[in-house]
Amino acid sequence: MPQLKTSADLRVHNQTRLLRAVHDADEPLTRASAARALGFGRNTAAALVGELEAAGLLHEAPAGASGRGRPTTLLLAHPHGPVAFGADIREDSWTLAQIELGGRLTELETGEHDRTPRVFDDILRATRRHATDRLASLGIAIAGPIHDRRRLHISHLGWDEVDLDEQIGGDWPPTVVDNDARLAGLAEARRGALRGTGTALHFHIDFDIGGTLLLGGDAQRGAHNIAGEFGHMPLTDSGHRCMCGAQGCWSLDVGTNALVRRSGREPGYGAGRELAREILARAEAGETEAGRAVDDNAIALGRGLGALANALDPEAITLSGLGLELIRLRRGLIEHACAEGLMKFRRARPPRILAGTVGEIGPLRGAAEIAFDVALNAEWLRARL
Amino acid sequence: MPQLKTSADLRVHNQTRLLRAVHDADEPLTRASAARALGFGRNTAAALVGELEAAGLLHEAPAGASGRGRPTTLLLAHPHGPVAFGADIREDSWTLAQIELGGRLTELETGEHDRTPRVFDDILRATRRHATDRLASLGIAIAGPIHDRRRLHISHLGWDEVDLDEQIGGDWPPTVVDNDARLAGLAEARRGALRGTGTALHFHIDFDIGGTLLLGGDAQRGAHNIAGEFGHMPLTDSGHRCMCGAQGCWSLDVGTNALVRRSGREPGYGAGRELAREILARAEAGETEAGRAVDDNAIALGRGLGALANALDPEAITLSGLGLELIRLRRGLIEHACAEGLMKFRRARPPRILAGTVGEIGPLRGAAEIAFDVALNAEWLRARL
DNA sequence: GCGAATTTGTTCTCGGTGAGAACTTAACGG
DNA sequence: CCGTTAAGTTCTCACCGAGAACAAATTCGC
């Protein structure tokens, strides 16, 4: 519940609602339609928009007339309005992109990194190269849990307890950092296949399974910002000991490592993704051995999804990464295994299992979105008006 | 976010905040302290309270002076203000209680039932016996999932798809029905050991494990109101097939049924609880066989808690039912098994595992609370003022 | 026992907010 | 070309909470 007390708060609150509606809309809103959607009179809408335009947060442009009546205006990003940058740190490369009001994402730069925390310097330098005074905030997606938004663990880079405060200092723009799978889920909820769902799950399947619970379009973070390690629940009783320290982890049976191990090869982060792609290709070409490995992967995936659905009752589940291939090749197996893991009384209406539609840039988009959220916030707006 | 647009909404919103603060407070609030806590001026507080008192929702009584300065008034439930009833349907009995603003719970009546849906008639009749025109709403706690808030499943009563709309008709007061474990968790979050936690889990352990994820003091319901069946995730790979239709369910290894089965007896809902009590007593008296059974139960409990903590990152976990005994007798085992299930990097700060403090009336209190929530809502208030 | 200090209640003014009504403007359509 | 339709504009109005000044009720120190 927003801290909202005075009538001045009310104005800011309504302007925030308006900006949020403009940002989240699929197509640009018109002033008249926004007023209708939010329940304002035309007079009030004019006042709200007027102030926002004067503050350089919104730009009005004549809308092409559509039907009878006086034409209205489109609500667009102001050419000098705030923007946010999003960055995605992957295994050996990073990407920086810019987002503006309305959600348009523009890729700015891509680079490689040396798998050490020096990548933060690369990103800072790239940010400096592209930053103008419009930059409000920077969001970074990272492939690992971020304990208390500060301590960073990335097993496949060998980062154990990297302290973010030592990497991101006072000379950075306002910066938020979050887990890539969570951000990919957020992107699906805001712009993808989960738009409008109340309770949903998203899983990004790579070496490992990361995910997030999405409630009302919001990715949950837990008490220490490390929620979402669904891959480290023993949902498929593999019995193997996991590098994470626990035993029988789900992601030992699902993901590229599992696919590689099941095919008799030694899993390793480096070549694992390549090998997995090869196994998928062979399976698609009809080789039985590879097909079996993919089957097992899909079954283990479905089994875990069913178990999680029992506990969390999602309306839909989206997948990204290897999950997209598994859906494409083995949708039936996944759904069947999921149904077997579901309690009987749930089977008539199982959760929809969907391919994510945001694509590979999910973490990047999510990072940009949470960065831009900084500027869609009542406090920020109050200071800017 | 509340639908809050006009300045009139603002008044109702602030009055709702005030009533909520009064209701949730541990001790009665004074007018002055409430004003300070919510950030109002003394003038505004006077206006808000005055209207609420005139509407019969709040009663002011002189507060015993405490220190210097002009004495203020206590904010209490109005003698003709709204109340809600809560009911708890257990295995073969039910209880009806009344709650009023501030949270005072008064037991009204208890009865037995014949394990058929006729219990709803009993509750309706009891409600009629005690209802006055102060009654705003009735909440009912039920030991089973309630699909879409309508279709009811209680395995140990043999209820498969009982349609609530056929039981609760137009002659009922406004009625909300929810799962008992979820309501017990809500009670812990509002009045018990989870007060003030942002992310928490609660589990009620009986024949089975039911639970709920609590976020910001709110029990999550999922997309179809059937979230919380954590007991039906395969967290301990028992391999057994479960009555629920899935396999390897956690609650096959934790709970009274598991305790009984582990002791070589035939689990059954009827005598199971008695047998379990007996086994616990023997374990406490030092019998090795019974002790082993309790050990296994505690270990399986801890193992599952660790897995769930990986995924959901709770700040604290509370237990009720058999869980209280397991904490009392085997806290060390539970915590050790939990730590083993946790990812290594989490072990330095594991979730606190706590005994619930609300006690056996958790579901009853939770039911009363969600019923009373109806009257702490802006829409209801707007109509009443 | 009395005045100072302290805390709260009361009253009044003021700037600000959105609603609503009346009117104006700009398109379309026959 | 004029009626219809939809949106923008302007003005009044009820209402809200902030703030300041003042009154009231208690405690504390001497």
PDB file of C-alpha atoms (C1' of nucleotides) in Angstrom, chain D:
ATOM      1  C1'  DC D   1     -23.178  21.957 -45.522  1.00  0.00           C
ATOM      2  C1'  DC D   2     -25.008  20.931 -41.399  1.00  0.00           C
ATOM      3  C1'  DG D   3     -25.892  17.553 -37.766  1.00  0.00           C
ATOM      4  C1'  DT D   4     -23.524  14.186 -34.914  1.00  0.00           C
ATOM      5  C1'  DT D   5     -19.919  12.748 -32.183  1.00  0.00           C
ATOM      6  C1'  DA D   6     -15.948  12.872 -29.260  1.00  0.00           C
ATOM      7  C1'  DA D   7     -12.579  15.371 -27.101  1.00  0.00           C
ATOM      8  C1'  DG D   8     -10.466  19.764 -25.114  1.00  0.00           C
ATOM      9  C1'  DT D   9     -11.216  23.886 -22.029  1.00  0.00           C
ATOM     10  C1'  DT D  10     -12.860  26.644 -18.414  1.00  0.00           C
ATOM     11  C1'  DC D  11     -15.057  27.580 -14.256  1.00  0.00           C
ATOM     12  C1'  DT D  12     -17.318  26.522  -9.911  1.00  0.00           C
ATOM     13  C1'  DC D  13     -17.662  23.564  -5.973  1.00  0.00           C
ATOM     14  C1'  DA D  14     -17.147  20.310  -2.164  1.00  0.00           C
ATOM     15  C1'  DC D  15     -13.771  18.433   0.334  1.00  0.00           C
ATOM     16  C1'  DC D  16      -9.234  17.119   2.276  1.00  0.00           C
ATOM     17  C1'  DG D  17      -5.187  17.539   5.075  1.00  0.00           C
ATOM     18  C1'  DA D  18      -1.475  20.974   6.670  1.00  0.00           C
ATOM     19  C1'  DG D  19      -0.326  24.380   9.615  1.00  0.00           C
ATOM     20  C1'  DA D  20      -0.654  27.911  13.070  1.00  0.00           C
ATOM     21  C1'  DA D  21      -2.574  29.811  17.101  1.00  0.00           C
ATOM     22  C1'  DC D  22      -4.846  28.929  21.111  1.00  0.00           C
ATOM     23  C1'  DA D  23      -7.145  26.271  24.947  1.00  0.00           C
ATOM     24  C1'  DA D  24      -7.182  22.470  28.138  1.00  0.00           C
ATOM     25  C1'  DA D  25      -5.435  19.010  31.190  1.00  0.00           C
ATOM     26  C1'  DT D  26      -1.981  16.745  33.354  1.00  0.00           C
ATOM     27  C1'  DT D  27       2.944  16.230  35.690  1.00  0.00           C
ATOM     28  C1'  DC D  28       7.077  17.988  37.727  1.00  0.00           C
ATOM     29  C1'  DG D  29       9.996  20.940  40.416  1.00  0.00           C
ATOM     30  C1'  DC D  30      10.441  23.926  43.961  1.00  0.00           C
TER      31       DC D  30
END
